[in-house]
Amino acid sequence: MAKTNNIAKRFDGKVAIVTASTQGIGFSIAERLGLEGASVVLSSRKQKNVDEAVEKLKGKGIEVFGVVCHVSNAQQRKNLIDKTLQKYGKIDVVVSNAAANPSVDSILVTQESVLDKLWEINVKASILILQDAAPHLTKGSSVVLISSIAGYHPQAAMAMYGVTKTALLGLTKALATEMAPNTRVNGVAPGFVPTHFADFITKDAAIRKQLEEKTLLNRLGTTEDMAAATAFLASDDASYITGETVVVAGGMPSRL
């Protein structure tokens, strides 16, 4: 990431909620928005993770508040929005980052319970969190959905996960239409980023090398790369962009 003192303050006075934001890409997004001046609301399933992430961001001088929120729990989703409003009085940015990939099975042998979980966390939760948040979004607000390059090419070992990310490409378009003109909705489709979530792919040196060779930049992405793209789309620098998904994958094949 750029040095802190070189980062623009595009989110001064803004309030941003980031789901699944105590580690990995979500944490880097929360950090970036906070370094740019946002009051950031962190969330994830475990209180311990929330507390640790809040302390890390406070240590960087970021105004941050943490709420436990399992995105498939209706009461916890409502609580996330209510607590944000009680603390800050408004919502300017929502980044929906929560995702699950509980299976490496091919689609036709995936258990129904796993299909339900993938749909529930990766697609439905984004819709439901926005149902709660939408009435409170300010004019000029922004939503960013975190999709995946796998949404363009669902590959074996993560095929159904990829299909749920394909659904987010359509959801981004549909919500952009529905929430215009007061709220912009865009997506970020990360390539392969070494995080705890992607361990099963990126920790194998041979597979990692293959992935690096599929990029044009000969490296995997960083969580900071994803955060920078998300911050751009959420900011007023992207005020004439809505309904789009930006692929952040080092030139890895996605689409024309």
Backbone as CSV, one residue per row, in Angstrom:
resi,resn,N_x,N_y,N_z,CA_x,CA_y,CA_z,C_x,C_y,C_z
1,MET,0.848,-1.201,0.000,0.000,0.000,0.000,0.880,1.247,0.000
2,ALA,0.373,2.328,-0.578,1.115,3.583,-0.568,1.344,4.037,0.862
3,LYS,2.365,4.842,1.057,2.606,5.363,2.398,1.367,6.130,2.871
4,THR,1.085,6.010,4.146,-0.145,6.590,4.701,-0.259,8.077,4.382
5,ASN,0.862,8.788,4.476,0.776,10.236,4.281,0.566,10.630,2.826
6,ASN,0.662,9.640,1.916,0.416,9.940,0.501,-1.004,9.570,0.074
7,ILE,-1.764,8.985,0.990,-3.109,8.544,0.630,-4.074,9.721,0.711
8,ALA,-4.885,9.857,-0.361,-5.886,10.928,-0.388,-6.909,10.701,0.721
9,LYS,-7.572,11.768,1.109,-8.608,11.663,2.158,-9.980,11.779,1.509
10,ARG,-10.305,10.772,0.680,-11.551,10.848,-0.088,-12.791,10.530,0.741
11,PHE,-12.594,10.031,1.975,-13.741,9.602,2.773,-13.886,10.378,4.079
12,ASP,-13.294,11.569,4.120,-13.469,12.411,5.312,-14.961,12.644,5.560
13,GLY,-15.407,12.399,6.786,-16.811,12.621,7.126,-17.751,11.516,6.687
14,LYS,-17.214,10.467,6.052,-18.059,9.371,5.559,-18.045,8.198,6.549
15,VAL,-19.125,7.417,6.500,-19.253,6.228,7.347,-19.343,5.006,6.431
16,ALA,-18.478,4.020,6.686,-18.406,2.852,5.808,-18.553,1.565,6.615
17,ILE,-19.447,0.691,6.158,-19.590,-0.652,6.718,-18.903,-1.634,5.771
18,VAL,-18.069,-2.515,6.335,-17.430,-3.566,5.539,-17.723,-4.903,6.224
19,THR,-18.405,-5.813,5.523,-18.686,-7.118,6.126,-17.479,-8.036,5.975
20,ALA,-17.380,-9.012,6.878,-16.273,-9.978,6.881,-14.938,-9.250,6.767
21,SER,-14.682,-8.362,7.732,-13.573,-7.413,7.568,-12.524,-7.479,8.669
22,THR,-12.372,-8.652,9.312,-11.358,-8.748,10.359,-10.061,-9.382,9.873
23,GLN,-10.053,-9.858,8.626,-8.808,-10.383,8.053,-8.905,-10.324,6.536
24,GLY,-7.784,-10.618,5.874,-7.771,-10.744,4.424,-8.179,-9.485,3.682
25,ILE,-8.879,-9.693,2.572,-9.281,-8.577,1.711,-10.193,-7.606,2.466
26,GLY,-11.134,-8.130,3.232,-12.065,-7.261,3.969,-11.350,-6.335,4.925
27,PHE,-10.360,-6.868,5.638,-9.603,-6.044,6.584,-8.838,-4.945,5.850
28,SER,-8.202,-5.291,4.728,-7.455,-4.281,3.969,-8.366,-3.195,3.404
29,ILE,-9.593,-3.587,3.013,-10.557,-2.586,2.537,-10.923,-1.637,3.675
30,ALA,-11.231,-2.189,4.838,-11.574,-1.358,5.998,-10.415,-0.429,6.344
31,GLU,-9.200,-0.966,6.318,-8.017,-0.160,6.626,-7.865,0.986,5.630
32,ARG,-7.999,0.680,4.346,-7.821,1.708,3.313,-8.866,2.816,3.458
33,LEU,-10.128,2.427,3.628,-11.185,3.438,3.787,-10.926,4.286,5.023
34,GLY,-10.464,3.638,6.095,-10.159,4.363,7.331,-8.989,5.311,7.180
35,LEU,-7.938,4.860,6.492,-6.782,5.735,6.271,-7.161,6.942,5.407
36,GLU,-8.211,6.757,4.588,-8.689,7.873,3.761,-9.726,8.723,4.491
37,GLY,-9.913,8.467,5.770,-10.739,9.365,6.571,-12.094,8.850,6.983
38,ALA,-12.485,7.668,6.510,-13.814,7.145,6.865,-13.866,6.703,8.323
39,SER,-15.046,6.810,8.923,-15.354,6.076,10.147,-15.793,4.694,9.691
40,VAL,-15.051,3.671,10.114,-15.237,2.329,9.567,-15.929,1.424,10.583
41,VAL,-16.923,0.672,10.114,-17.576,-0.327,10.949,-17.143,-1.709,10.460
42,LEU,-16.358,-2.375,11.301,-15.857,-3.716,11.016,-16.870,-4.755,11.478
43,SER,-16.863,-5.920,10.835,-17.699,-6.998,11.359,-17.160,-8.346,10.926
44,SER,-17.381,-9.338,11.755,-17.216,-10.742,11.384,-17.914,-11.586,12.434
45,ARG,-17.777,-12.905,12.316,-18.603,-13.795,13.133,-18.160,-13.870,14.589
46,LYS,-16.867,-13.656,14.872,-16.340,-13.908,16.216,-15.906,-12.622,16.905
47,GLN,-16.363,-12.472,18.145,-16.040,-11.272,18.930,-14.529,-11.068,19.051
48,LYS,-13.788,-12.143,19.292,-12.331,-12.050,19.451,-11.693,-11.448,18.197
49,ASN,-12.115,-11.920,17.032,-11.556,-11.402,15.774,-11.916,-9.931,15.574
50,VAL,-13.145,-9.586,15.934,-13.588,-8.192,15.820,-12.727,-7.294,16.720
51,ASP,-12.556,-7.714,17.966,-11.784,-6.909,18.926,-10.341,-6.716,18.462
52,GLU,-9.724,-7.788,17.974,-8.332,-7.701,17.524,-8.190,-6.780,16.315
53,ALA,-9.116,-6.881,15.379,-9.058,-6.041,14.178,-9.283,-4.567,14.525
54,VAL,-10.215,-4.318,15.438,-10.475,-2.935,15.875,-9.209,-2.331,16.480
55,GLU,-8.528,-3.099,17.327,-7.305,-2.590,17.961,-6.223,-2.282,16.930
56,LYS,-6.089,-3.149,15.934,-5.082,-2.920,14.881,-5.357,-1.605,14.154
57,LEU,-6.619,-1.367,13.806,-6.948,-0.143,13.061,-6.854,1.094,13.952
58,LYS,-7.260,0.955,15.204,-7.102,2.092,16.126,-5.638,2.476,16.246
59,GLY,-4.760,1.472,16.220,-3.324,1.717,16.302,-2.785,2.513,15.127
60,LYS,-3.554,2.562,14.048,-3.157,3.354,12.867,-3.889,4.683,12.823
61,GLY,-4.570,5.015,13.931,-5.251,6.307,14.005,-6.586,6.350,13.291
62,ILE,-7.159,5.177,13.026,-8.426,5.096,12.296,-9.605,5.114,13.279
63,GLU,-10.643,5.856,12.935,-11.902,5.844,13.708,-12.654,4.588,13.317
64,VAL,-12.778,3.659,14.262,-13.321,2.340,13.915,-14.220,1.824,15.026
65,PHE,-15.220,1.048,14.609,-16.203,0.471,15.517,-16.432,-0.960,15.047
66,GLY,-16.524,-1.907,15.976,-16.675,-3.303,15.580,-17.974,-3.903,16.068
67,VAL,-18.604,-4.719,15.225,-19.867,-5.385,15.565,-19.779,-6.837,15.099
68,VAL,-20.162,-7.763,15.983,-20.234,-9.166,15.561,-21.411,-9.321,14.596
69,CYS,-21.128,-9.898,13.419,-22.223,-10.099,12.454,-21.931,-11.304,11.572
70,HIS,-22.698,-12.359,11.787,-22.707,-13.476,10.847,-23.752,-13.100,9.805
71,VAL,-23.318,-12.954,8.546,-24.213,-12.341,7.540,-25.450,-13.178,7.238
72,SER,-25.454,-14.450,7.645,-26.667,-15.238,7.402,-27.635,-15.195,8.584
73,ASN,-27.316,-14.381,9.585,-28.180,-14.241,10.768,-28.944,-12.913,10.690
74,ALA,-30.256,-12.996,10.539,-31.079,-11.800,10.306,-30.944,-10.784,11.442
75,GLN,-30.954,-11.259,12.686,-30.874,-10.351,13.827,-29.517,-9.646,13.869
76,GLN,-28.454,-10.396,13.558,-27.119,-9.795,13.574,-26.934,-8.796,12.431
77,ARG,-27.535,-9.078,11.281,-27.481,-8.099,10.181,-28.172,-6.803,10.588
78,LYS,-29.365,-6.934,11.162,-30.114,-5.751,11.599,-29.331,-4.993,12.667
79,ASN,-28.710,-5.734,13.558,-27.929,-5.145,14.635,-26.737,-4.348,14.085
80,LEU,-26.119,-4.877,13.024,-24.987,-4.184,12.393,-25.423,-2.799,11.893
81,ILE,-26.564,-2.747,11.233,-27.069,-1.463,10.718,-27.496,-0.556,11.873
82,ASP,-28.231,-1.118,12.837,-28.723,-0.312,13.968,-27.574,0.292,14.775
83,LYS,-26.563,-0.524,15.067,-25.426,-0.045,15.868,-24.641,1.039,15.122
84,THR,-24.518,0.858,13.795,-23.833,1.871,12.984,-24.573,3.203,13.059
85,LEU,-25.891,3.144,12.947,-26.696,4.373,12.985,-26.664,5.016,14.371
86,GLN,-26.696,4.175,15.416,-26.614,4.724,16.777,-25.277,5.435,16.999
87,LYS,-24.216,4.867,16.449,-22.861,5.392,16.672,-22.568,6.601,15.785
88,TYR,-22.937,6.506,14.504,-22.498,7.526,13.535,-23.637,8.296,12.863
89,GLY,-24.858,7.784,12.962,-26.009,8.544,12.465,-26.299,8.452,10.992
90,LYS,-25.464,7.746,10.233,-25.701,7.639,8.784,-24.835,6.531,8.212
91,ILE,-25.070,6.188,6.952,-24.244,5.205,6.232,-23.979,5.764,4.830
92,ASP,-22.706,5.850,4.469,-22.331,6.356,3.142,-21.838,5.265,2.204
93,VAL,-21.200,4.246,2.766,-20.586,3.191,1.957,-20.892,1.840,2.586
94,VAL,-21.293,0.868,1.757,-21.410,-0.524,2.204,-20.571,-1.381,1.268
95,VAL,-19.637,-2.138,1.854,-18.854,-3.104,1.080,-19.251,-4.499,1.551
96,SER,-19.828,-5.279,0.635,-20.264,-6.638,0.965,-19.176,-7.612,0.531
97,ASN,-18.473,-8.143,1.519,-17.285,-8.943,1.244,-17.404,-10.385,1.722
98,ALA,-18.421,-10.698,2.522,-18.514,-12.044,3.098,-18.676,-13.095,2.005
99,ALA,-17.947,-14.208,2.155,-18.046,-15.308,1.191,-17.672,-16.610,1.869
100,ALA,-18.183,-17.696,1.318,-17.837,-19.028,1.807,-17.527,-19.917,0.622
101,ASN,-16.622,-20.857,0.831,-16.349,-21.871,-0.182,-16.137,-23.205,0.536
102,PRO,-17.239,-23.795,1.007,-17.120,-24.940,1.903,-16.828,-26.271,1.227
103,SER,-16.704,-26.285,-0.101,-16.576,-27.570,-0.787,-15.691,-27.434,-2.020
104,VAL,-14.946,-28.489,-2.343,-14.206,-28.527,-3.611,-14.818,-29.574,-4.547
105,ASP,-16.015,-30.011,-4.203,-16.694,-31.010,-5.032,-17.164,-30.403,-6.351
106,SER,-17.266,-31.260,-7.364,-17.877,-30.797,-8.608,-19.366,-30.544,-8.354
107,ILE,-19.963,-29.738,-9.197,-21.313,-29.236,-8.938,-22.332,-30.371,-8.794
108,LEU,-22.230,-31.368,-9.640,-23.279,-32.393,-9.680,-23.184,-33.401,-8.535
109,VAL,-22.145,-33.312,-7.718,-22.102,-34.160,-6.521,-22.104,-33.322,-5.236
110,THR,-22.320,-32.004,-5.380,-22.352,-31.126,-4.201,-23.655,-31.321,-3.438
111,GLN,-23.542,-31.512,-2.132,-24.721,-31.715,-1.293,-25.612,-30.477,-1.292
112,GLU,-26.897,-30.704,-1.157,-27.853,-29.597,-1.162,-27.560,-28.607,-0.046
113,SER,-27.162,-29.099,1.130,-26.867,-28.196,2.250,-25.706,-27.261,1.919
114,VAL,-24.738,-27.764,1.141,-23.588,-26.936,0.734,-24.026,-25.919,-0.318
115,LEU,-24.861,-26.354,-1.253,-25.411,-25.409,-2.244,-26.152,-24.278,-1.535
116,ASP,-26.933,-24.644,-0.517,-27.695,-23.635,0.229,-26.760,-22.649,0.922
117,LYS,-25.694,-23.166,1.528,-24.765,-22.289,2.242,-24.067,-21.332,1.274
118,LEU,-23.631,-21.852,0.131,-22.969,-21.007,-0.865,-23.904,-19.891,-1.333
119,TRP,-25.132,-20.246,-1.645,-26.110,-19.254,-2.095,-26.394,-18.237,-0.990
120,GLU,-26.578,-18.775,0.229,-26.986,-17.918,1.343,-25.929,-16.874,1.684
121,ILE,-24.665,-17.303,1.770,-23.613,-16.372,2.208,-23.115,-15.511,1.044
122,ASN,-22.923,-16.143,-0.118,-22.261,-15.432,-1.214,-23.181,-14.517,-2.010
123,VAL,-24.476,-14.799,-1.990,-25.403,-13.984,-2.800,-26.507,-13.369,-1.937
124,LYS,-27.267,-14.225,-1.283,-28.465,-13.764,-0.572,-28.122,-12.761,0.541
125,ALA,-27.029,-13.009,1.250,-26.671,-12.114,2.359,-26.398,-10.696,1.879
126,SER,-25.806,-10.555,0.687,-25.575,-9.207,0.138,-26.893,-8.477,-0.071
127,ILE,-27.885,-9.226,-0.578,-29.199,-8.621,-0.812,-29.840,-8.225,0.513
128,LEU,-29.801,-9.131,1.477,-30.499,-8.887,2.743,-29.844,-7.763,3.548
129,ILE,-28.519,-7.675,3.509,-27.854,-6.596,4.253,-28.210,-5.249,3.635
130,LEU,-28.360,-5.241,2.312,-28.724,-3.986,1.642,-30.201,-3.655,1.842
131,GLN,-31.044,-4.663,2.015,-32.439,-4.371,2.369,-32.499,-3.611,3.691
132,ASP,-31.642,-4.013,4.638,-31.599,-3.322,5.932,-30.959,-1.942,5.819
133,ALA,-29.913,-1.840,4.998,-29.131,-0.600,4.935,-29.746,0.460,4.023
134,ALA,-30.396,0.034,2.946,-30.819,0.960,1.889,-31.636,2.166,2.380
135,PRO,-32.579,1.977,3.320,-33.362,3.141,3.755,-32.517,4.221,4.436
136,HIS,-31.315,3.874,4.847,-30.479,4.799,5.614,-29.285,5.332,4.817
137,LEU,-29.165,4.915,3.557,-28.020,5.364,2.761,-28.191,6.823,2.355
138,THR,-27.109,7.574,2.440,-27.145,8.991,2.090,-27.210,9.172,0.580
139,LYS,-27.610,10.357,0.147,-27.544,10.685,-1.279,-26.072,10.738,-1.677
140,GLY,-25.726,10.098,-2.804,-24.326,10.036,-3.202,-23.581,8.873,-2.585
141,SER,-24.324,7.939,-1.987,-23.696,6.788,-1.332,-23.235,5.766,-2.363
142,SER,-22.502,4.769,-1.864,-21.888,3.803,-2.758,-21.900,2.413,-2.138
143,VAL,-22.192,1.421,-2.975,-22.138,0.014,-2.568,-21.107,-0.681,-3.442
144,VAL,-20.268,-1.509,-2.829,-19.320,-2.332,-3.594,-19.500,-3.784,-3.182
145,LEU,-19.772,-4.643,-4.170,-19.878,-6.076,-3.943,-18.559,-6.726,-4.361
146,ILE,-18.017,-7.591,-3.493,-16.767,-8.259,-3.842,-17.097,-9.594,-4.510
147,SER,-16.840,-9.652,-5.812,-17.086,-10.859,-6.605,-15.776,-11.638,-6.701
148,SER,-15.443,-12.152,-7.870,-14.206,-12.916,-8.061,-13.994,-13.129,-9.548
149,ILE,-12.738,-13.273,-9.947,-12.475,-13.637,-11.340,-13.103,-14.993,-11.654
150,ALA,-13.309,-15.807,-10.604,-13.971,-17.104,-10.792,-15.409,-16.935,-11.269
151,GLY,-15.972,-15.739,-11.112,-17.306,-15.469,-11.626,-17.356,-15.451,-13.142
152,TYR,-16.224,-15.170,-13.776,-16.152,-15.159,-15.248,-15.797,-16.532,-15.797
153,HIS,-14.991,-17.288,-15.052,-14.585,-18.633,-15.471,-14.629,-19.560,-14.255
154,PRO,-15.809,-20.053,-13.892,-15.870,-20.971,-12.747,-15.047,-22.232,-13.057
155,GLN,-14.013,-22.443,-12.256,-13.093,-23.549,-12.530,-13.331,-24.701,-11.578
156,ALA,-12.888,-25.892,-11.998,-12.996,-27.080,-11.157,-12.397,-26.782,-9.792
157,ALA,-12.910,-27.420,-8.777,-12.504,-27.257,-7.373,-13.131,-26.029,-6.736
158,MET,-13.633,-25.099,-7.554,-14.357,-23.965,-6.976,-15.497,-23.562,-7.903
159,ALA,-16.048,-24.552,-8.601,-17.025,-24.256,-9.651,-18.291,-23.617,-9.119
160,MET,-18.883,-24.188,-8.078,-20.140,-23.623,-7.581,-19.890,-22.282,-6.898
161,TYR,-18.768,-22.162,-6.201,-18.356,-20.861,-5.660,-18.306,-19.837,-6.799
162,GLY,-17.674,-20.225,-7.923,-17.596,-19.329,-9.080,-18.961,-18.921,-9.594
163,VAL,-19.884,-19.865,-9.626,-21.235,-19.559,-10.110,-21.919,-18.535,-9.195
164,THR,-21.721,-18.653,-7.881,-22.314,-17.647,-6.988,-21.698,-16.279,-7.239
165,LYS,-20.427,-16.253,-7.620,-19.769,-14.978,-7.923,-20.230,-14.431,-9.272
166,THR,-20.608,-15.338,-10.192,-21.245,-14.895,-11.438,-22.559,-14.186,-11.116
167,ALA,-23.293,-14.739,-10.160,-24.568,-14.122,-9.755,-24.347,-12.694,-9.263
168,LEU,-23.214,-12.443,-8.595,-22.947,-11.085,-8.101,-22.721,-10.099,-9.249
169,LEU,-22.231,-10.579,-10.386,-22.070,-9.688,-11.548,-23.442,-9.181,-11.986
170,GLY,-24.417,-10.091,-12.031,-25.783,-9.700,-12.379,-26.431,-8.862,-11.295
171,LEU,-26.172,-9.225,-10.038,-26.756,-8.474,-8.932,-26.255,-7.033,-8.927
172,THR,-24.990,-6.856,-9.258,-24.418,-5.503,-9.339,-25.173,-4.660,-10.359
173,LYS,-25.431,-5.234,-11.534,-26.179,-4.516,-12.583,-27.610,-4.205,-12.123
174,ALA,-28.265,-5.220,-11.546,-29.670,-5.052,-11.164,-29.828,-4.029,-10.048
175,LEU,-28.946,-4.087,-9.049,-29.036,-3.140,-7.935,-28.660,-1.727,-8.376
176,ALA,-27.728,-1.623,-9.311,-27.355,-0.291,-9.807,-28.564,0.398,-10.427
177,THR,-29.368,-0.381,-11.151,-30.593,0.158,-11.744,-31.587,0.548,-10.656
178,GLU,-31.746,-0.340,-9.686,-32.764,-0.153,-8.646,-32.412,0.981,-7.685
179,MET,-31.133,1.172,-7.407,-30.713,2.131,-6.382,-30.310,3.488,-6.963
180,ALA,-30.310,3.599,-8.296,-30.008,4.883,-8.932,-31.164,5.857,-8.681
181,PRO,-30.915,7.183,-8.689,-29.614,7.825,-8.903,-28.852,8.133,-7.603
182,ASN,-29.445,7.845,-6.459,-28.832,8.294,-5.199,-27.667,7.421,-4.733
183,THR,-27.673,6.144,-5.135,-26.620,5.221,-4.698,-26.024,4.523,-5.911
184,ARG,-24.702,4.521,-5.974,-24.007,3.773,-7.029,-23.682,2.379,-6.518
185,VAL,-23.747,1.384,-7.412,-23.423,0.000,-7.038,-22.430,-0.555,-8.049
186,ASN,-21.276,-0.975,-7.556,-20.245,-1.549,-8.408,-19.662,-2.789,-7.764
187,GLY,-18.841,-3.496,-8.518,-18.221,-4.710,-8.011,-16.725,-4.713,-8.251
188,VAL,-16.027,-5.480,-7.433,-14.610,-5.762,-7.648,-14.480,-7.276,-7.775
189,ALA,-13.794,-7.721,-8.817,-13.561,-9.154,-9.018,-12.075,-9.428,-8.842
190,PRO,-11.670,-9.811,-7.622,-10.251,-10.096,-7.392,-9.784,-11.327,-8.160
191,GLY,-8.519,-11.296,-8.552,-7.866,-12.515,-9.017,-7.451,-13.327,-7.813
192,PHE,-6.357,-14.058,-7.937,-5.905,-14.901,-6.831,-5.042,-14.096,-5.875
193,VAL,-5.461,-14.064,-4.626,-4.787,-13.292,-3.582,-4.463,-14.248,-2.438
194,PRO,-3.195,-14.330,-2.035,-2.858,-15.228,-0.923,-3.447,-14.711,0.393
195,THR,-4.499,-15.333,0.826,-5.126,-15.014,2.122,-5.473,-16.345,2.782
196,HIS,-5.895,-16.289,4.016,-6.334,-17.495,4.717,-7.454,-18.177,3.917
197,PHE,-8.345,-17.381,3.340,-9.485,-17.909,2.581,-9.010,-18.732,1.382
198,ALA,-7.908,-18.286,0.744,-7.426,-18.931,-0.489,-6.261,-19.882,-0.248
199,ASP,-5.997,-20.183,1.023,-4.862,-21.050,1.388,-4.805,-22.335,0.578
200,PHE,-5.981,-22.935,0.394,-5.997,-24.261,-0.237,-5.488,-24.201,-1.680
201,ILE,-5.469,-23.003,-2.277,-4.928,-22.842,-3.627,-3.500,-22.288,-3.575
202,THR,-3.308,-21.216,-2.825,-2.067,-20.439,-2.956,-0.910,-20.955,-2.108
203,LYS,-1.184,-21.877,-1.158,-0.052,-22.314,-0.319,0.782,-23.392,-1.009
204,ASP,0.247,-24.013,-2.048,1.009,-25.000,-2.817,1.903,-24.261,-3.819
205,ALA,3.226,-24.425,-3.670,4.183,-23.629,-4.465,4.004,-23.849,-5.964
206,ALA,3.751,-25.088,-6.371,3.625,-25.381,-7.805,2.363,-24.737,-8.383
207,ILE,1.246,-24.847,-7.625,-0.011,-24.229,-8.093,0.145,-22.709,-8.119
208,ARG,0.784,-22.176,-7.094,0.995,-20.725,-7.027,1.784,-20.229,-8.240
209,LYS,2.827,-20.981,-8.610,3.646,-20.593,-9.769,2.808,-20.620,-11.047
210,GLN,1.965,-21.645,-11.185,1.081,-21.721,-12.356,0.158,-20.508,-12.430
211,LEU,-0.390,-20.135,-11.274,-1.291,-18.975,-11.236,-0.546,-17.696,-11.591
212,GLU,0.652,-17.534,-11.042,1.448,-16.339,-11.347,1.724,-16.235,-12.842
213,GLU,1.967,-17.390,-13.476,2.272,-17.387,-14.911,1.049,-17.070,-15.761
214,LYS,-0.150,-17.234,-15.195,-1.377,-16.883,-15.935,-1.632,-15.375,-15.920
215,THR,-0.959,-14.653,-15.039,-1.110,-13.201,-15.005,-0.126,-12.572,-15.983
216,LEU,-0.385,-11.344,-16.344,0.565,-10.601,-17.182,1.645,-9.936,-16.347
217,LEU,1.385,-9.773,-15.059,2.312,-9.045,-14.193,3.194,-9.980,-13.367
218,ASN,3.036,-11.288,-13.616,3.892,-12.302,-12.978,3.866,-12.262,-11.450
219,ARG,2.710,-11.957,-10.908,2.565,-12.030,-9.458,1.094,-12.220,-9.110
220,LEU,0.867,-12.740,-7.916,-0.500,-12.783,-7.410,-0.871,-11.413,-6.863
221,GLY,-2.143,-11.199,-6.650,-2.596,-9.924,-6.112,-2.337,-9.835,-4.615
222,THR,-2.418,-8.615,-4.099,-2.337,-8.407,-2.652,-3.692,-7.900,-2.161
223,THR,-3.900,-8.047,-0.871,-5.149,-7.520,-0.310,-5.209,-6.008,-0.498
224,GLU,-4.043,-5.359,-0.487,-4.005,-3.892,-0.689,-4.412,-3.511,-2.111
225,ASP,-4.070,-4.357,-3.097,-4.516,-4.107,-4.483,-6.040,-4.071,-4.546
226,MET,-6.675,-5.010,-3.852,-8.144,-5.098,-3.867,-8.756,-3.913,-3.118
227,ALA,-8.084,-3.514,-2.044,-8.574,-2.383,-1.249,-8.512,-1.085,-2.044
228,ALA,-7.437,-0.922,-2.807,-7.288,0.311,-3.600,-8.392,0.426,-4.650
229,ALA,-8.689,-0.693,-5.316,-9.749,-0.676,-6.331,-11.112,-0.424,-5.699
230,THR,-11.349,-1.039,-4.549,-12.626,-0.858,-3.844,-12.788,0.590,-3.396
231,ALA,-11.707,1.158,-2.862,-11.763,2.554,-2.405,-12.055,3.497,-3.570
232,PHE,-11.443,3.238,-4.722,-11.725,4.067,-5.895,-13.205,4.024,-6.257
233,LEU,-13.767,2.815,-6.373,-15.170,2.681,-6.774,-16.115,3.288,-5.750
234,ALA,-15.746,3.208,-4.467,-16.609,3.755,-3.413,-16.508,5.273,-3.323
235,SER,-15.444,5.832,-3.889,-15.178,7.271,-3.729,-15.852,8.109,-4.809
236,ASP,-15.843,9.406,-4.600,-16.408,10.325,-5.587,-15.571,10.401,-6.860
237,ASP,-14.345,9.860,-6.832,-13.563,9.773,-8.070,-14.266,8.895,-9.093
238,ALA,-15.128,8.000,-8.617,-15.872,7.093,-9.498,-17.340,7.508,-9.594
239,SER,-17.599,8.817,-9.457,-18.986,9.287,-9.343,-19.833,9.062,-10.601
240,TYR,-19.185,8.739,-11.738,-19.946,8.466,-12.958,-19.837,6.994,-13.357
241,ILE,-19.505,6.140,-12.390,-19.406,4.699,-12.637,-20.420,3.980,-11.759
242,THR,-21.324,3.248,-12.387,-22.246,2.395,-11.626,-22.644,1.202,-12.484
243,GLY,-22.912,0.078,-11.819,-23.292,-1.143,-12.525,-22.126,-1.893,-13.131
244,GLU,-20.910,-1.507,-12.775,-19.723,-2.128,-13.368,-18.993,-3.009,-12.361
245,THR,-18.329,-4.033,-12.858,-17.423,-4.834,-12.032,-16.015,-4.701,-12.605
246,VAL,-15.094,-4.282,-11.770,-13.689,-4.118,-12.169,-12.924,-5.373,-11.808
247,VAL,-12.290,-5.986,-12.813,-11.461,-7.162,-12.574,-10.077,-6.690,-12.135
248,VAL,-9.633,-7.165,-10.971,-8.322,-6.763,-10.428,-7.510,-8.047,-10.302
249,ALA,-6.907,-8.454,-11.422,-6.331,-9.798,-11.485,-5.005,-9.848,-12.256
250,GLY,-4.334,-8.697,-12.367,-3.021,-8.713,-12.995,-3.022,-9.110,-14.446
251,GLY,-4.156,-8.939,-15.128,-4.238,-9.293,-16.538,-4.610,-10.746,-16.788
252,MET,-4.952,-11.479,-15.721,-5.416,-12.865,-15.907,-6.676,-12.851,-16.764
253,PRO,-6.829,-13.794,-17.704,-7.967,-13.741,-18.615,-9.303,-13.703,-17.880
254,SER,-10.165,-12.769,-18.306,-11.498,-12.696,-17.711,-12.550,-12.529,-18.809
255,ARG,-12.389,-11.498,-19.614,-13.404,-11.174,-20.640,-12.760,-10.214,-21.615
256,LEU,-13.425,-9.951,-22.723,-12.919,-8.932,-23.656,-13.041,-7.566,-23.043
